[in-house]
């Protein structure tokens, strides 16, 4: 049986049916999924009652898995280690987190528009998020299409943005969401990194903006001007015509292209309801500047 494709819009977000991710995926089905992924950037797989091992096996077909943790596990213990990021509101022993927990303060940053791991020198290709338990109210995930947002720029803007390099830093987004409590180990592991403002998606040659709340400065521009431009672009990309809002059903898997989308979690009563979500992230092939042929100092 071949997969079924049900697009949400002409070029952005599609549901995939007739796939069983509990089983090894035939190559032809994987190829059809990959094709759809390059085109639609966000894929939704309903009714996938998969184990973490099965989620990981599917993710690995797209490339190497990101294993490095952002937070120091000693300062913030997690239910998972290695390949899995815990996107739930649960502590390491499975209880709803406390109002003042470090985990909760840090994860509040996920409510800002961002793309995963743009603050790492080697950023992310895709994240695959599986919902075990959903919140009955709220707790949606919104996605914004940075390719369509690029297409909608004026020719003058497209020309002005060509070749600009942006500094992404986890401390920039976390300062904005009220978390300043990184320890020395975390600060040392997570220095600011350069990324292109405009990138080309190799599979289809589409150009895309690449902004996120992690972005803070633009190289060669006064800090306040760079900040103002980044804020203007964050507003531009997240206009409603570029946004798809995903309302989760239990056992759904959603994967998104971190190279050309942003996402954010919407609010829910996280001290009352369990929202159990598990993420695996696949690394991109290289830093965006290196992909664009700009050589970076080591
Ligand atoms: C993520 C993320 C937002 C959400 O999984 O990377 O930012 O809806 N999730 O929880
Ligand atoms: Mn995220």
Short mmCIF file of C-alpha atoms and ligand atoms in Angstrom, two decimals:
data_model
loop_
_atom_site.label_atom_id
_atom_site.label_comp_id
_atom_site.label_asym_id
_atom_site.label_seq_id
_atom_site.Cartn_x
_atom_site.Cartn_y
_atom_site.Cartn_z
CA UNK A 1 0.00 0.00 0.00
CA UNK A 2 1.35 3.40 -0.88
CA UNK A 3 1.07 6.37 1.43
CA UNK A 4 -1.84 8.81 1.33
CA UNK A 5 -1.07 12.51 1.20
CA UNK A 6 -3.58 15.09 2.41
CA UNK A 7 -2.20 18.64 2.11
CA UNK A 8 -3.46 21.34 4.50
CA UNK A 9 -2.49 24.10 2.05
CA UNK A 10 -0.95 24.07 -1.44
CA UNK A 11 2.66 24.14 -0.21
CA UNK A 12 2.69 23.97 3.59
CA UNK A 13 1.74 21.16 6.02
CA UNK A 14 0.26 17.81 5.00
CA UNK A 15 -1.17 14.76 6.73
CA UNK A 16 0.18 11.36 5.82
CA UNK A 17 -1.97 8.23 5.99
CA UNK A 18 -1.52 4.54 5.24
CA UNK A 19 1.81 4.38 7.04
CA UNK A 20 2.57 2.18 10.04
CA UNK A 21 5.61 3.51 11.86
CA UNK A 22 5.68 0.52 14.21
CA UNK A 23 7.13 -1.45 11.28
CA UNK A 24 10.22 -0.96 9.15
CA UNK A 25 9.23 1.42 6.36
CA UNK A 26 9.61 0.14 2.78
CA UNK A 27 12.08 2.27 0.81
CA UNK A 28 9.42 3.40 -1.66
CA UNK A 29 7.22 4.68 1.18
CA UNK A 30 10.17 6.44 2.79
CA UNK A 31 11.01 8.10 -0.54
CA UNK A 32 7.40 9.31 -0.93
CA UNK A 33 7.43 10.69 2.62
CA UNK A 34 10.77 12.44 2.06
CA UNK A 35 9.46 14.02 -1.17
CA UNK A 36 6.36 15.26 0.63
CA UNK A 37 8.55 16.58 3.44
CA UNK A 38 10.73 18.72 1.16
CA UNK A 39 7.58 20.16 -0.38
CA UNK A 40 5.31 20.70 2.64
CA UNK A 41 7.89 21.22 5.47
CA UNK A 42 5.45 19.99 8.14
CA UNK A 43 4.13 16.42 8.07
CA UNK A 44 1.50 15.00 10.40
CA UNK A 45 1.18 11.26 11.00
CA UNK A 46 -2.05 10.49 12.90
CA UNK A 47 -2.62 7.31 14.90
CA UNK A 48 0.96 6.20 15.40
CA UNK A 49 1.10 4.23 18.65
CA UNK A 50 4.88 3.96 18.47
CA UNK A 51 7.54 3.22 21.06
CA UNK A 52 10.49 5.56 21.53
CA UNK A 53 12.63 3.01 19.71
CA UNK A 54 10.29 3.13 16.71
CA UNK A 55 10.23 6.93 16.73
CA UNK A 56 14.02 6.94 16.77
CA UNK A 57 14.26 4.36 13.97
CA UNK A 58 12.07 6.51 11.72
CA UNK A 59 14.01 9.70 12.58
CA UNK A 60 17.34 8.03 11.81
CA UNK A 61 16.28 7.57 8.20
CA UNK A 62 16.65 11.34 7.79
CA UNK A 63 20.18 11.58 9.18
CA UNK A 64 22.29 11.63 12.35
CA UNK A 65 20.45 12.27 15.62
CA UNK A 66 21.36 15.23 17.84
CA UNK A 67 22.51 13.78 21.13
CA UNK A 68 24.00 16.70 22.99
CA UNK A 69 21.76 18.07 25.75
CA UNK A 70 21.21 21.79 26.07
CA UNK A 71 20.70 21.82 29.83
CA UNK A 72 23.13 20.33 32.31
CA UNK A 73 21.44 17.08 33.46
CA UNK A 74 22.87 17.61 36.95
CA UNK A 75 21.11 20.96 37.30
CA UNK A 76 17.93 19.81 35.49
CA UNK A 77 17.29 16.04 35.54
CA UNK A 78 15.09 14.74 32.71
CA UNK A 79 12.98 11.63 32.09
CA UNK A 80 15.13 10.90 29.03
CA UNK A 81 18.75 10.97 28.08
CA UNK A 82 20.62 10.78 24.82
CA UNK A 83 18.48 11.12 21.74
CA UNK A 84 15.20 12.25 23.36
CA UNK A 85 14.18 15.74 24.43
CA UNK A 86 11.36 15.82 26.91
CA UNK A 87 8.81 18.39 25.70
CA UNK A 88 6.34 17.46 28.47
CA UNK A 89 5.56 19.19 31.74
CA UNK A 90 6.80 16.19 33.73
CA UNK A 91 9.75 15.82 36.07
CA UNK A 92 12.34 13.03 35.82
CA UNK A 93 10.07 10.83 37.97
CA UNK A 94 6.95 11.54 35.92
CA UNK A 95 5.12 14.09 38.11
CA UNK A 96 3.77 17.46 36.94
CA UNK A 97 6.53 20.02 37.43
CA UNK A 98 6.47 22.64 40.19
CA UNK A 99 5.60 26.25 39.36
CA UNK A 100 9.12 27.45 40.13
CA UNK A 101 11.07 24.50 38.64
CA UNK A 102 14.13 25.20 36.49
CA UNK A 103 12.72 22.93 33.77
CA UNK A 104 9.52 24.98 33.58
CA UNK A 105 11.34 28.31 33.52
CA UNK A 106 13.61 27.11 30.73
CA UNK A 107 10.84 25.51 28.62
CA UNK A 108 8.78 28.70 28.72
CA UNK A 109 11.13 29.69 25.87
CA UNK A 110 9.30 27.20 23.62
CA UNK A 111 6.35 29.61 23.61
CA UNK A 112 8.45 32.10 21.61
CA UNK A 113 8.69 31.64 17.84
CA UNK A 114 11.86 29.68 17.14
CA UNK A 115 13.44 26.95 15.12
CA UNK A 116 15.23 24.13 16.92
CA UNK A 117 18.98 24.35 17.43
CA UNK A 118 19.69 27.43 15.28
CA UNK A 119 21.78 28.38 18.35
CA UNK A 120 24.06 25.43 17.68
CA UNK A 121 26.89 25.74 15.20
CA UNK A 122 25.56 22.62 13.50
CA UNK A 123 21.82 23.34 13.49
CA UNK A 124 18.88 20.96 13.03
CA UNK A 125 17.36 19.54 9.89
CA UNK A 126 14.15 18.17 11.34
CA UNK A 127 12.48 17.51 14.67
CA UNK A 128 9.98 14.68 15.15
CA UNK A 129 7.60 15.23 18.05
CA UNK A 130 5.33 12.46 19.32
CA UNK A 131 2.30 13.16 21.51
CA UNK A 132 1.53 10.49 24.11
CA UNK A 133 -0.87 12.58 26.18
CA UNK A 134 -2.38 15.89 25.04
CA UNK A 135 -3.83 18.73 27.10
CA UNK A 136 -7.65 18.93 26.87
CA UNK A 137 -7.47 22.70 26.34
CA UNK A 138 -4.64 24.62 24.64
CA UNK A 139 -1.15 23.19 24.20
CA UNK A 140 -1.23 23.50 20.40
CA UNK A 141 1.85 23.96 18.23
CA UNK A 142 1.99 26.67 15.58
CA UNK A 143 4.24 26.55 12.53
CA UNK A 144 5.29 29.43 10.25
CA UNK A 145 6.55 29.00 6.68
CA UNK A 146 9.80 30.97 6.29
CA UNK A 147 10.00 30.13 2.55
CA UNK A 148 6.65 31.74 1.79
CA UNK A 149 7.68 34.66 3.99
CA UNK A 150 10.86 35.03 1.94
CA UNK A 151 8.89 34.92 -1.32
CA UNK A 152 6.67 37.74 -0.03
CA UNK A 153 9.61 40.13 0.53
CA UNK A 154 10.13 42.99 -1.92
CA UNK A 155 12.96 42.69 -4.44
CA UNK A 156 14.74 45.47 -2.59
CA UNK A 157 14.58 43.54 0.68
CA UNK A 158 15.68 40.30 -0.96
CA UNK A 159 18.72 42.10 -2.34
CA UNK A 160 19.53 43.84 0.96
CA UNK A 161 19.33 40.55 2.93
CA UNK A 162 21.54 38.52 0.59
CA UNK A 163 24.70 37.40 2.43
CA UNK A 164 23.73 38.83 5.85
CA UNK A 165 24.92 36.76 8.80
CA UNK A 166 23.02 36.62 12.08
CA UNK A 167 24.18 35.69 15.56
CA UNK A 168 22.00 33.04 17.25
CA UNK A 169 22.40 32.38 20.96
CA UNK A 170 20.23 30.40 23.39
CA UNK A 171 20.73 33.13 26.00
CA UNK A 172 19.04 35.64 23.66
CA UNK A 173 15.70 33.78 23.50
CA UNK A 174 15.87 32.77 27.16
CA UNK A 175 16.47 36.34 28.28
CA UNK A 176 13.28 37.21 26.40
CA UNK A 177 11.29 34.46 28.11
CA UNK A 178 12.67 35.31 31.56
CA UNK A 179 15.32 32.60 32.07
CA UNK A 180 18.82 33.88 32.87
CA UNK A 181 19.95 31.11 35.15
CA UNK A 182 22.39 29.20 32.87
CA UNK A 183 25.32 27.69 34.75
CA UNK A 184 28.97 27.86 33.69
CA UNK A 185 28.93 24.47 32.00
CA UNK A 186 25.89 25.44 29.90
CA UNK A 187 27.31 28.84 28.92
CA UNK A 188 30.59 27.28 27.87
CA UNK A 189 28.90 24.63 25.73
CA UNK A 190 26.47 27.07 24.10
CA UNK A 191 28.36 30.09 22.73
CA UNK A 192 26.70 32.39 20.16
CA UNK A 193 26.94 31.04 16.58
CA UNK A 194 26.64 32.56 13.09
CA UNK A 195 23.87 31.57 10.67
CA UNK A 196 22.83 32.97 7.29
CA UNK A 197 19.74 35.19 7.28
CA UNK A 198 18.68 33.72 3.94
CA UNK A 199 19.34 30.12 3.01
CA UNK A 200 18.66 27.84 0.08
CA UNK A 201 16.96 24.49 0.62
CA UNK A 202 19.08 22.04 -1.40
CA UNK A 203 16.25 19.61 -2.26
CA UNK A 204 14.22 22.18 -4.20
CA UNK A 205 16.39 25.32 -4.42
CA UNK A 206 13.73 27.36 -2.63
CA UNK A 207 15.07 30.31 -0.68
CA UNK A 208 14.02 30.77 2.91
CA UNK A 209 14.43 33.25 5.71
CA UNK A 210 16.12 31.71 8.75
CA UNK A 211 15.17 33.76 11.79
CA UNK A 212 14.21 32.72 15.30
CA UNK A 213 13.93 34.20 18.78
CA UNK A 214 17.49 32.93 19.28
CA UNK A 215 18.70 35.60 16.83
CA UNK A 216 20.10 38.73 18.43
CA UNK A 217 22.62 40.60 16.27
CA UNK A 218 23.42 41.01 12.61
CA UNK A 219 27.12 41.11 11.79
CA UNK A 220 28.28 44.43 10.40
CA UNK A 221 25.20 46.31 11.67
CA UNK A 222 24.85 48.40 14.84
CA UNK A 223 23.24 46.23 17.56
CA UNK A 224 20.01 48.23 17.78
CA UNK A 225 19.50 48.23 14.00
CA UNK A 226 20.14 44.48 13.81
CA UNK A 227 17.76 43.83 16.69
CA UNK A 228 15.07 45.98 15.05
CA UNK A 229 15.44 44.15 11.73
CA UNK A 230 15.24 40.73 13.41
CA UNK A 231 12.09 41.80 15.28
CA UNK A 232 10.56 43.09 12.07
CA UNK A 233 11.33 39.78 10.33
CA UNK A 234 9.94 37.70 13.22
CA UNK A 235 6.69 39.67 12.85
CA UNK A 236 6.77 39.29 9.07
CA UNK A 237 7.27 35.50 9.08
CA UNK A 238 4.58 34.87 11.69
CA UNK A 239 1.74 36.72 9.95
CA UNK A 240 -1.31 34.52 9.86
CA UNK A 241 -1.14 33.74 6.13
CA UNK A 242 2.14 31.91 6.77
CA UNK A 243 0.99 30.04 9.90
CA UNK A 244 -0.53 26.60 10.43
CA UNK A 245 -1.84 25.79 13.92
CA UNK A 246 -1.62 22.13 14.87
CA UNK A 247 -4.17 20.81 17.36
CA UNK A 248 -2.75 17.59 18.71
CA UNK A 249 -4.43 14.22 18.98
CA UNK A 250 -2.88 11.53 21.19
CA UNK A 251 -0.40 9.27 19.37
CA UNK A 252 0.24 11.75 16.61
CA UNK A 253 3.74 12.27 15.26
CA UNK A 254 4.55 15.63 13.67
CA UNK A 255 7.83 16.39 11.93
CA UNK A 256 8.97 19.80 10.72
CA UNK A 257 11.79 21.22 8.67
CA UNK A 258 13.84 23.39 11.04
CA UNK A 259 15.70 24.92 8.09
CA UNK A 260 12.70 26.83 6.78
CA UNK A 261 9.98 26.98 9.43
CA UNK A 262 9.52 28.40 12.91
CA UNK A 263 7.26 26.98 15.58
CA UNK A 264 5.99 27.78 19.07
CA UNK A 265 3.88 26.05 21.70
CA UNK A 266 0.68 27.75 22.81
CA UNK A 267 -0.27 28.10 26.45
CA UNK A 268 -2.14 25.50 28.49
CA UNK A 269 -2.69 24.93 32.17
CA UNK A 270 0.60 23.11 32.70
CA UNK A 271 0.21 22.91 36.49
CA UNK A 272 -3.09 21.04 36.06
CA UNK A 273 -2.95 18.87 32.90
CA UNK A 274 -0.33 16.39 31.74
CA UNK A 275 1.02 17.06 28.24
CA UNK A 276 3.45 14.28 27.42
CA UNK A 277 5.47 14.97 24.23
CA UNK A 278 8.76 13.40 23.16
CA UNK A 279 11.10 14.81 20.57
CA UNK A 280 13.92 13.47 18.45
CA UNK A 281 15.97 15.92 16.36
CA UNK A 282 18.08 15.19 13.28
CA UNK A 283 21.15 17.36 12.56
CA UNK A 284 21.59 19.34 9.36
CA UNK A 285 24.57 18.59 7.13
CA UNK A 286 26.60 21.71 8.08
CA UNK A 287 26.40 25.20 9.52
CA UNK A 288 24.33 27.47 7.23
CA UNK A 289 27.29 29.77 6.49
CA UNK A 290 29.39 26.79 5.48
CA UNK A 291 26.54 25.53 3.29
CA UNK A 292 26.51 28.94 1.61
CA UNK A 293 30.25 28.75 0.97
CA UNK A 294 31.23 31.27 3.66
CA UNK A 295 34.27 29.96 5.52
CA UNK A 296 34.15 30.36 9.30
CA UNK A 297 37.05 30.51 11.70
CA UNK A 298 37.27 27.34 13.82
C1 LIG B 1 9.63 21.54 20.34
C2 LIG B 1 8.78 22.71 20.70
C3 LIG B 1 6.54 23.39 21.27
C4 LIG B 1 5.37 22.70 21.87
O1 LIG B 1 9.18 20.40 20.52
O2 LIG B 1 10.75 21.76 19.84
O3 LIG B 1 9.23 23.82 20.62
O4 LIG B 1 4.27 22.81 21.33
N1 LIG B 1 7.53 22.41 21.03
O5 LIG B 1 5.56 22.08 22.90
MN1 LIG B 2 11.20 23.76 19.47
#
